[in-house]
Short mmCIF file of C-alpha atoms in Angstrom, two decimals:
data_model
loop_
_atom_site.label_atom_id
_atom_site.label_comp_id
_atom_site.label_asym_id
_atom_site.label_seq_id
_atom_site.Cartn_x
_atom_site.Cartn_y
_atom_site.Cartn_z
CA MET A 20 9.41 -9.72 12.99
CA LYS A 21 10.70 -13.28 12.53
CA GLN A 22 11.81 -12.47 8.98
CA ILE A 23 13.55 -9.25 10.06
CA GLY A 24 15.28 -11.18 12.84
CA PHE A 25 16.41 -13.79 10.32
CA LEU A 26 17.81 -11.01 8.14
CA LEU A 27 19.68 -9.34 11.01
CA LEU A 28 21.12 -12.72 11.95
CA CYS A 29 22.42 -13.15 8.38
CA LEU A 30 23.96 -9.68 8.45
CA CYS A 31 25.55 -10.21 11.86
CA MET A 32 27.22 -13.35 10.50
CA LEU A 33 28.95 -11.17 7.90
CA PHE A 34 30.00 -8.26 10.10
CA PRO A 35 31.58 -7.95 13.56
CA THR A 36 28.74 -6.10 15.26
CA GLY A 37 24.99 -6.03 15.01
CA ALA A 38 25.10 -2.23 15.00
CA GLN A 39 26.43 -2.06 11.45
CA ALA A 40 23.89 -4.66 10.33
CA ALA A 41 21.11 -2.55 11.83
CA SER A 42 22.40 0.64 10.20
CA MET A 43 22.29 -1.03 6.79
CA MET A 44 18.56 -1.52 7.31
CA GLU A 45 18.17 2.25 7.00
CA VAL A 46 17.99 3.91 3.60
CA SER A 47 20.18 6.75 4.87
CA TYR A 48 23.14 4.35 5.06
CA TRP A 49 22.90 3.67 1.33
CA GLU A 50 22.24 7.31 0.43
CA ALA A 51 25.48 8.17 2.22
CA ARG A 52 27.29 5.36 0.41
CA ALA A 53 26.06 6.73 -2.94
CA GLY A 54 27.64 10.09 -2.14
CA VAL A 55 27.05 13.33 -4.01
CA LEU A 56 26.23 11.50 -7.25
CA GLY A 57 23.24 9.81 -5.64
CA ASP A 58 20.91 12.70 -6.43
CA SER A 59 22.33 13.43 -9.89
CA GLU A 60 19.86 12.84 -12.72
CA LEU A 61 20.80 9.73 -14.69
CA ALA A 62 18.50 10.44 -17.64
CA GLY A 63 16.03 13.14 -18.66
CA ARG A 64 12.49 12.66 -19.96
CA ASP A 65 13.52 12.49 -23.63
CA GLU A 66 16.25 9.97 -22.87
CA ILE A 67 13.82 7.84 -20.87
CA ARG A 68 11.32 8.01 -23.73
CA LEU A 69 13.99 6.64 -26.08
CA MET A 70 14.86 3.86 -23.60
CA ASN A 71 11.17 2.91 -23.39
CA GLU A 72 10.93 2.83 -27.18
CA ALA A 73 13.94 0.52 -27.30
CA ILE A 74 12.30 -1.77 -24.72
CA ARG A 75 9.10 -2.01 -26.76
CA GLU A 76 11.03 -2.69 -29.95
CA ASN A 77 12.77 -5.68 -28.38
CA ASP A 78 10.16 -7.06 -25.98
CA THR A 79 7.19 -8.68 -27.73
CA LEU A 80 4.92 -8.29 -24.69
CA SER A 81 5.47 -4.53 -24.26
CA VAL A 82 3.41 -2.14 -26.37
CA ASP A 83 2.86 1.56 -27.02
CA PHE A 84 -0.90 2.02 -26.69
CA SER A 85 -0.82 5.35 -28.51
CA ALA A 86 0.17 3.38 -31.64
CA TYR A 87 -1.81 0.21 -30.94
CA PRO A 88 -3.85 -0.98 -33.96
CA GLU A 89 -7.63 -0.86 -33.97
CA GLU A 90 -7.82 -4.43 -35.23
CA LEU A 91 -5.62 -7.53 -35.29
CA SER A 92 -5.67 -10.64 -37.43
CA GLY A 93 -7.28 -13.68 -35.87
CA ASP A 94 -4.11 -15.67 -36.41
CA VAL A 95 -2.13 -13.16 -34.34
CA VAL A 96 -4.66 -13.20 -31.50
CA SER A 97 -4.75 -17.01 -31.52
CA SER A 98 -0.97 -17.11 -31.34
CA TYR A 99 -1.03 -14.72 -28.37
CA ILE A 100 -3.49 -16.97 -26.51
CA LYS A 101 -1.47 -20.11 -27.24
CA GLU A 102 1.79 -18.43 -26.17
CA ALA A 103 0.22 -17.50 -22.83
CA THR A 104 -1.01 -21.03 -22.15
CA PRO A 105 1.25 -22.93 -19.73
CA SER A 106 1.93 -26.64 -19.66
CA ALA A 107 -0.03 -28.64 -17.07
CA ASP A 108 2.70 -31.27 -16.72
CA GLY A 109 3.39 -32.11 -13.09
CA LEU A 110 0.82 -29.65 -11.75
CA SER A 111 -2.23 -30.04 -9.54
CA ALA A 112 -5.30 -27.92 -8.80
CA LEU A 113 -5.36 -26.01 -5.51
CA GLY A 114 -8.82 -25.72 -4.00
CA ASN A 115 -10.14 -22.82 -1.93
CA ASP A 116 -9.77 -25.02 1.15
CA GLY A 117 -6.06 -25.51 0.44
CA ALA A 118 -6.50 -29.10 -0.69
CA VAL A 119 -4.40 -30.21 -3.66
CA SER A 120 -5.96 -32.54 -6.26
CA ARG A 121 -4.33 -34.08 -9.29
CA LEU A 122 -5.16 -32.42 -12.61
CA THR A 123 -6.87 -34.90 -14.93
CA SER A 124 -6.78 -34.67 -18.71
CA GLU A 125 -10.51 -33.86 -18.57
CA ASP A 126 -9.82 -30.93 -16.22
CA VAL A 127 -7.15 -29.55 -18.53
CA ASP A 128 -9.19 -30.02 -21.70
CA ALA A 129 -12.18 -28.23 -20.14
CA LEU A 130 -10.02 -25.21 -19.28
CA LEU A 131 -8.34 -25.16 -22.67
CA ALA A 132 -11.76 -25.15 -24.35
CA LEU A 133 -12.62 -21.95 -22.47
CA ARG A 134 -9.99 -20.14 -24.54
CA ASN A 135 -12.56 -20.08 -27.36
CA LEU A 136 -9.94 -20.52 -30.09
CA ASP A 137 -12.43 -22.01 -32.55
CA ASP A 138 -14.46 -18.79 -32.55
CA VAL A 139 -11.64 -16.30 -33.09
CA PRO A 140 -12.68 -14.32 -36.19
CA ALA A 141 -10.37 -13.66 -39.12
CA VAL A 142 -10.17 -10.01 -38.06
CA VAL A 143 -10.42 -9.12 -34.36
CA PRO A 144 -11.62 -5.58 -33.56
CA VAL A 145 -9.92 -4.16 -30.50
CA ARG A 146 -12.17 -3.12 -27.65
CA TYR A 147 -11.09 -0.74 -24.91
CA ALA A 148 -11.39 -1.20 -21.17
CA VAL A 149 -9.96 0.02 -17.88
CA THR A 150 -9.53 -1.95 -14.66
CA VAL A 151 -11.88 -0.77 -11.91
CA THR A 152 -10.25 -2.76 -9.11
CA ARG A 153 -7.02 -4.66 -8.49
CA ALA A 154 -7.34 -7.59 -10.87
CA ASN A 155 -5.41 -10.76 -11.63
CA LEU A 156 -4.11 -11.37 -15.12
CA ARG A 157 -4.29 -15.13 -15.68
CA PHE A 158 -2.72 -17.46 -18.23
CA LEU A 159 -6.02 -19.34 -18.62
CA PRO A 160 -9.58 -18.00 -18.12
CA THR A 161 -10.08 -19.35 -14.61
CA ALA A 162 -9.47 -18.36 -11.00
CA THR A 163 -8.41 -21.93 -10.14
CA ALA A 164 -4.77 -22.21 -9.11
CA TRP A 165 -2.33 -24.71 -10.62
CA VAL A 166 0.50 -25.64 -8.26
CA ASP A 167 3.29 -28.20 -8.04
CA ALA A 168 1.86 -31.68 -7.65
CA ALA A 169 3.63 -32.17 -4.31
CA GLY A 170 1.68 -29.22 -2.95
CA VAL A 171 4.74 -27.96 -1.06
CA ARG A 172 5.19 -24.80 -3.09
CA LYS A 173 2.04 -22.77 -3.58
CA GLU A 174 3.08 -20.64 -6.54
CA ASP A 175 0.03 -20.38 -8.79
CA ARG A 176 1.36 -21.19 -12.25
CA LEU A 177 -1.72 -19.62 -13.85
CA GLN A 178 -1.07 -16.24 -12.20
CA GLY A 179 0.63 -13.79 -14.55
CA THR A 180 0.52 -10.54 -12.63
CA ALA A 181 -1.68 -8.27 -10.59
CA VAL A 182 -3.19 -5.35 -12.50
CA ASP A 183 -3.97 -2.22 -10.51
CA PRO A 184 -7.07 -0.03 -10.95
CA ALA A 185 -7.03 2.58 -13.73
CA GLU A 186 -4.89 0.38 -15.97
CA PRO A 187 -5.84 0.58 -19.68
CA LEU A 188 -6.39 -2.74 -21.46
CA ALA A 189 -6.84 -3.65 -25.11
CA VAL A 190 -9.54 -6.35 -25.09
CA LEU A 191 -9.11 -8.94 -27.84
CA ILE A 192 -11.58 -11.80 -27.23
CA ASP A 193 -13.99 -13.25 -24.66
CA SER A 194 -13.69 -16.68 -23.07
CA ASP A 195 -16.25 -19.29 -24.10
CA ASP A 196 -18.24 -18.77 -20.89
CA LYS A 197 -18.04 -14.97 -21.30
CA LYS A 198 -16.58 -14.55 -17.80
CA PHE A 199 -13.05 -13.56 -18.86
CA CYS A 200 -11.44 -11.43 -21.56
CA PHE A 201 -8.07 -11.97 -23.17
CA VAL A 202 -6.27 -8.63 -23.00
CA GLN A 203 -3.08 -6.80 -23.82
CA MET A 204 -1.80 -4.58 -21.04
CA ARG A 205 1.22 -2.30 -21.39
CA ASN A 206 3.73 -5.11 -20.78
CA TYR A 207 1.84 -8.41 -20.54
CA ARG A 208 -0.97 -10.48 -22.04
CA GLY A 209 -3.49 -12.81 -20.44
CA TRP A 210 -7.04 -13.25 -19.16
CA VAL A 211 -8.85 -10.94 -16.72
CA SER A 212 -12.28 -11.31 -15.17
CA LYS A 213 -14.97 -9.19 -16.81
CA ASP A 214 -16.12 -8.22 -13.31
CA ASP A 215 -12.86 -6.29 -12.83
CA ILE A 216 -12.99 -4.06 -15.92
CA ALA A 217 -15.18 -1.40 -17.53
CA PHE A 218 -15.50 -0.86 -21.27
CA THR A 219 -15.21 2.56 -22.87
CA ASP A 220 -14.41 4.32 -26.15
CA ARG A 221 -10.88 4.76 -27.44
CA GLY A 222 -10.75 8.48 -26.70
CA THR A 223 -11.61 8.06 -23.02
CA TRP A 224 -9.31 5.04 -22.83
CA MET A 225 -6.40 7.13 -24.07
CA ASN A 226 -6.85 9.41 -21.05
CA TYR A 227 -5.64 6.42 -19.02
CA ALA A 228 -3.10 5.16 -21.57
CA ALA A 229 -1.45 8.57 -21.98
CA PRO A 230 -2.82 11.05 -19.41
CA SER A 231 -1.64 14.64 -19.71
CA ARG A 232 -1.54 14.94 -15.90
CA PHE A 233 -1.26 12.06 -13.47
CA LEU A 234 -0.21 10.92 -10.03
CA VAL A 235 2.26 8.08 -9.66
CA VAL A 236 2.02 5.94 -6.54
CA THR A 237 5.29 6.14 -4.60
CA ALA A 238 4.24 4.15 -1.52
CA ASN A 239 4.56 0.37 -1.59
CA LEU A 240 0.75 0.30 -1.36
CA ALA A 241 -1.83 3.07 -1.48
CA MET A 242 -5.50 2.84 -0.51
CA VAL A 243 -8.04 5.03 -2.27
CA ASP A 244 -11.60 5.38 -0.98
CA VAL A 245 -14.11 5.23 -3.84
CA GLY A 246 -17.58 5.69 -2.40
CA GLY A 247 -16.78 3.64 0.70
CA ARG A 248 -14.92 0.95 -1.23
CA LYS A 249 -11.16 0.74 -0.68
CA GLU A 250 -9.15 0.28 -3.86
CA ILE A 251 -5.54 -0.86 -3.65
CA PHE A 252 -2.78 0.59 -5.79
CA GLN A 253 0.79 -0.66 -5.82
CA MET A 254 3.91 1.41 -6.35
CA GLY A 255 4.32 2.69 -9.90
CA SER A 256 0.59 2.85 -10.66
CA ARG A 257 -0.49 5.87 -12.66
CA ILE A 258 -3.79 7.65 -11.95
CA PRO A 259 -5.25 10.48 -14.08
CA LEU A 260 -5.05 13.78 -12.19
CA LEU A 261 -7.86 16.31 -12.53
CA ASP A 262 -6.94 19.10 -10.15
CA HIS A 263 -4.57 20.05 -7.38
CA ALA A 264 -5.61 21.82 -4.17
CA TRP A 265 -3.50 22.75 -1.17
CA GLN A 266 -4.14 19.59 0.85
CA THR A 267 -5.68 17.24 -1.72
CA TRP A 268 -5.43 16.02 -5.27
CA LYS A 269 -8.55 15.35 -7.32
CA ILE A 270 -8.21 12.18 -9.39
CA SER A 271 -10.39 10.33 -11.88
CA MET A 272 -11.28 6.86 -10.60
CA PRO A 273 -12.84 4.33 -12.98
CA THR A 274 -15.96 2.41 -11.94
CA ALA A 275 -18.41 0.27 -13.92
CA ASP A 276 -22.17 0.65 -14.29
CA ALA A 277 -24.57 -2.31 -14.36
CA SER A 278 -23.87 -2.92 -18.04
CA GLY A 279 -20.09 -2.92 -17.58
CA ARG A 280 -19.51 0.52 -19.08
CA LEU A 281 -17.01 2.97 -17.63
CA VAL A 282 -18.25 5.61 -15.18
CA GLU A 283 -15.59 7.99 -13.92
CA LYS A 284 -15.79 9.33 -10.37
CA ARG A 285 -14.03 12.40 -9.04
CA VAL A 286 -12.17 11.35 -5.90
CA SER A 287 -9.99 13.28 -3.44
CA VAL A 288 -6.72 11.84 -2.13
CA PRO A 289 -4.38 13.42 0.42
CA HIS A 290 -1.53 15.59 -0.78
CA ASP A 291 1.05 13.26 0.74
CA VAL A 292 4.33 12.95 -1.15
CA LYS A 293 5.08 9.71 0.69
CA ILE A 294 2.13 8.15 -1.13
CA PHE A 295 1.71 10.04 -4.41
CA HIS A 296 3.81 12.25 -6.66
CA GLU A 297 2.56 14.44 -9.49
CA GLY A 298 4.30 13.08 -12.57
CA TRP A 299 7.30 10.79 -12.58
CA LEU A 300 10.06 11.04 -10.00
CA SER A 301 13.46 12.19 -11.23
CA TYR A 302 15.58 9.25 -12.33
CA THR A 303 18.37 9.24 -9.77
CA THR A 304 20.27 6.52 -7.94
CA ASN A 305 18.86 7.61 -4.61
CA ASN A 306 15.27 7.56 -5.86
CA ILE A 307 15.72 3.96 -7.03
CA ILE A 308 17.19 3.03 -3.64
CA ARG A 309 14.52 4.93 -1.66
CA GLN A 310 11.69 3.38 -3.63
CA SER A 311 13.17 -0.10 -3.25
CA PHE A 312 13.41 0.34 0.52
CA ARG A 313 9.68 1.04 0.75
CA PHE A 314 9.06 -2.66 0.11
CA LEU A 315 11.49 -3.86 2.81
CA GLY A 316 9.81 -6.42 5.08
CA ASP A 317 6.74 -6.87 2.85
CA ALA A 318 5.48 -10.38 2.12
CA TYR A 319 6.54 -12.09 -1.08
CA GLY A 320 3.65 -12.09 -3.55
CA TRP A 321 3.91 -14.54 -6.45
CA GLY A 322 2.60 -12.73 -9.53
CA GLY A 323 1.32 -9.91 -7.32
CA LEU A 324 -0.83 -12.16 -5.13
CA ASP A 325 -1.39 -11.21 -1.49
CA ASN A 326 -1.23 -7.53 -2.52
CA SER A 327 2.54 -7.69 -2.74
CA VAL A 328 5.40 -8.28 -5.14
CA ASP A 329 7.71 -10.96 -6.43
CA SER A 330 11.26 -10.05 -7.45
CA SER A 331 10.50 -8.83 -10.97
CA ALA A 332 7.36 -6.93 -9.92
CA LEU A 333 9.37 -5.07 -7.28
CA VAL A 334 11.93 -4.03 -9.87
CA ALA A 335 9.30 -3.05 -12.45
CA ASP A 336 7.32 -1.04 -9.88
CA VAL A 337 10.40 0.79 -8.60
CA TYR A 338 11.61 1.74 -12.06
CA ARG A 339 8.15 2.78 -13.20
CA THR A 340 8.08 5.52 -10.54
CA VAL A 341 10.77 7.28 -12.59
CA GLY A 342 8.98 6.55 -15.88
CA ILE A 343 10.98 3.54 -17.09
CA GLU A 344 8.59 0.85 -18.34
CA LEU A 345 10.43 -2.43 -17.82
CA PRO A 346 8.97 -5.77 -18.94
CA ARG A 347 7.15 -7.78 -16.27
CA ASP A 348 9.31 -10.92 -16.03
CA SER A 349 12.95 -11.04 -14.91
CA ALA A 350 14.21 -12.87 -18.01
CA ARG A 351 12.71 -10.17 -20.24
CA GLN A 352 13.97 -7.42 -17.93
CA GLU A 353 17.49 -8.77 -18.29
CA LEU A 354 17.29 -8.55 -22.07
CA ALA A 355 15.80 -5.04 -21.84
CA MET A 356 18.74 -3.47 -20.02
CA SER A 357 20.30 -0.63 -22.00
CA HIS A 358 23.73 -1.60 -20.60
CA ARG A 359 24.51 -5.12 -19.51
CA VAL A 360 27.68 -6.78 -18.24
CA GLU A 361 27.52 -10.56 -18.48
CA LEU A 362 29.15 -12.73 -15.83
CA PRO A 363 30.23 -16.00 -17.47
CA PRO A 364 30.42 -19.12 -15.25
CA ILE A 365 34.21 -19.22 -15.59
CA LEU A 366 34.62 -16.16 -13.33
CA THR A 367 35.61 -16.81 -9.73
CA GLU A 368 33.53 -15.51 -6.86
CA ASP A 369 36.12 -12.80 -6.14
CA GLU A 370 36.07 -11.72 -9.79
CA ARG A 371 32.29 -11.61 -9.76
CA ASN A 372 32.18 -9.58 -6.56
CA SER A 373 34.64 -7.14 -8.11
CA VAL A 374 32.46 -6.63 -11.20
CA ILE A 375 29.31 -6.23 -9.09
CA ALA A 376 30.98 -3.86 -6.62
CA SER A 377 32.01 -1.58 -9.49
CA ALA A 378 28.43 -1.31 -10.80
CA MET A 379 26.29 1.75 -10.16
CA PRO A 380 24.00 1.45 -7.13
CA GLY A 381 20.46 0.87 -8.33
CA SER A 382 21.67 -1.53 -11.03
CA LEU A 383 19.89 -4.87 -11.35
CA LEU A 384 21.49 -8.26 -10.69
CA PHE A 385 19.98 -11.16 -12.61
CA GLN A 386 20.04 -14.87 -11.90
CA PRO A 387 17.69 -17.57 -13.24
CA GLY A 388 14.17 -16.67 -12.11
CA GLN A 389 15.31 -13.89 -9.78
CA VAL A 390 16.33 -10.23 -9.95
CA SER A 391 17.59 -7.95 -7.18
CA VAL A 392 18.41 -4.26 -6.75
CA LEU A 393 22.06 -3.49 -6.01
CA LEU A 394 22.12 -1.06 -3.07
CA GLY A 395 25.88 -0.58 -3.20
CA THR A 396 28.77 -1.91 -1.13
CA THR A 397 29.44 -1.87 2.59
CA HIS A 398 32.48 -0.15 4.07
CA GLU A 399 34.21 -3.52 3.71
CA GLY A 400 33.41 -3.59 -0.02
CA LYS A 401 30.75 -6.32 0.08
CA PRO A 402 27.87 -5.86 -2.41
CA MET A 403 24.42 -5.82 -0.81
CA VAL A 404 21.05 -6.18 -2.50
CA LEU A 405 17.35 -5.74 -1.82
CA GLN A 406 15.05 -8.37 -3.28
CA ALA A 407 11.70 -10.10 -2.94
CA LEU A 408 12.83 -13.61 -2.05
CA TYR A 409 10.69 -16.72 -2.00
CA GLN A 410 13.38 -19.26 -1.17
CA CYS A 411 17.06 -19.61 -0.48
CA GLY A 412 19.34 -22.41 0.65
CA ALA A 413 21.33 -23.10 3.77
CA SER A 414 24.07 -25.67 4.26
CA GLY A 415 22.82 -28.63 6.30
CA LEU A 416 23.81 -32.16 7.19
CA ASN A 417 22.12 -33.43 4.04
CA GLY A 418 23.53 -30.75 1.73
CA THR A 419 21.61 -27.63 0.79
CA GLU A 420 18.39 -27.29 2.77
CA MET A 421 15.79 -24.86 1.46
CA GLN A 422 14.39 -22.05 3.58
CA TYR A 423 11.42 -19.90 2.67
CA PRO A 424 11.74 -16.32 3.93
CA CYS A 425 8.92 -15.21 1.57
CA ARG A 426 9.80 -11.57 2.21
CA VAL A 427 11.37 -8.53 0.69
CA LEU A 428 14.73 -8.46 2.41
CA LEU A 429 18.19 -6.97 2.35
CA SER A 430 21.04 -9.43 2.03
CA SER A 431 24.53 -10.13 0.80
CA LEU A 432 25.16 -12.40 -2.18
CA ALA A 433 26.34 -15.22 0.08
CA LEU A 434 22.85 -16.75 0.22
CA LEU A 435 22.56 -20.11 -1.51
CA GLY A 436 20.30 -21.06 -4.39
CA ASP A 437 18.50 -24.39 -4.72
CA ASP A 438 21.55 -25.75 -6.58
CA GLY A 439 23.88 -25.07 -3.64
CA ARG A 440 25.71 -22.21 -5.38
CA THR A 441 25.86 -18.76 -3.83
CA PHE A 442 23.74 -16.02 -5.33
CA CYS A 443 27.02 -14.41 -6.40
CA LYS A 444 27.91 -17.50 -8.47
CA ARG A 445 24.38 -17.70 -9.94
CA ILE A 446 24.28 -14.14 -11.26
CA THR A 447 24.26 -14.08 -15.06
CA SER A 448 24.51 -10.34 -15.65
CA VAL A 449 24.49 -6.86 -14.14
CA GLY A 450 22.10 -4.49 -15.89
CA THR A 451 21.82 -0.71 -15.84
CA MET A 452 19.30 1.62 -17.47
CA ILE A 453 21.29 4.62 -18.71
CA PRO A 454 21.33 6.40 -22.10
#
């Protein structure tokens, strides 16, 4: 409630009454602002397929599993592992008790040795696996967190992204201690714990990589009961669909046997369109806005931690509900836009607001390390966005003072970045996914 109150306070500072600020917190306000075009289809299935192909051609982390090779050269796999490895400069280890300890060269060397680079064969056969629970894709084969040395900001620099159950993975190599596997997922690479995956043959794996029938998760989070165990799915997740009854769907849920092999279980989930949808949603402005709003008020989750989203995960999850497979990180998403209007630094704030206000609602606004969904403009013509926000600035006696809302919130572009500039001045481009 504190974060929502903070948001309403920000909105009331921009508008004469709190009533309008409150109305903007409702998705219906933005549906009305979108008008009759809000429910018009922006692209059909074939056009979306072509956009996805273009993304994969230009983004080196995004792949088409139906065309993925059955083996890779050892040099390529080694380069993948090295590219994923972050620098340890200025970072510390975060213990389970919250204590921060300085990373020593011995600590770093021990973790780097776990990558097993010396044992990568000349030719690496691809193995096939599926996640059986919500897993963490890591940049090194460890669950230990690396954080800023000061310990003030707790972003885990080894956390790549969360990976939901039923996600197909191409397994390339094991860590030296055999506890982790280096994998390729549909739009990212990194290490996952072996405890979180089940191995299978390519044919079965393709039922997850390219299912003929599937449910897409449309809620911000969905819980599925698998034999008394609750599995968490985030928006945009795709689950193979077996059958459809009046009140339930029958889905195929992956589990692992004692040897780590895939065992599929037939599970019933409620026929609730607020949680699941058979097949992709239609790609419309209003669907992008509606799906974005489902995250409003959720906690900020760096790399998908805390069962939530950061700014680029929110955008990727929302767009995946309509079948658009964006890259995972905001910098790569910016380059993947089919149409992009750059905002050079020379533009004034008024000029920038004019460009942004003319963009289609549902477009994406990019700034360094951050992306937001453009909801549209208010009756006064001010652009408003929805975003997962870790930090923003406020003017104080000593200059810009940082605040940490750590929430998915709705805001104007008058918020300040850590450099004292408004979000409006920090935006580098406006991107839209249209044919």
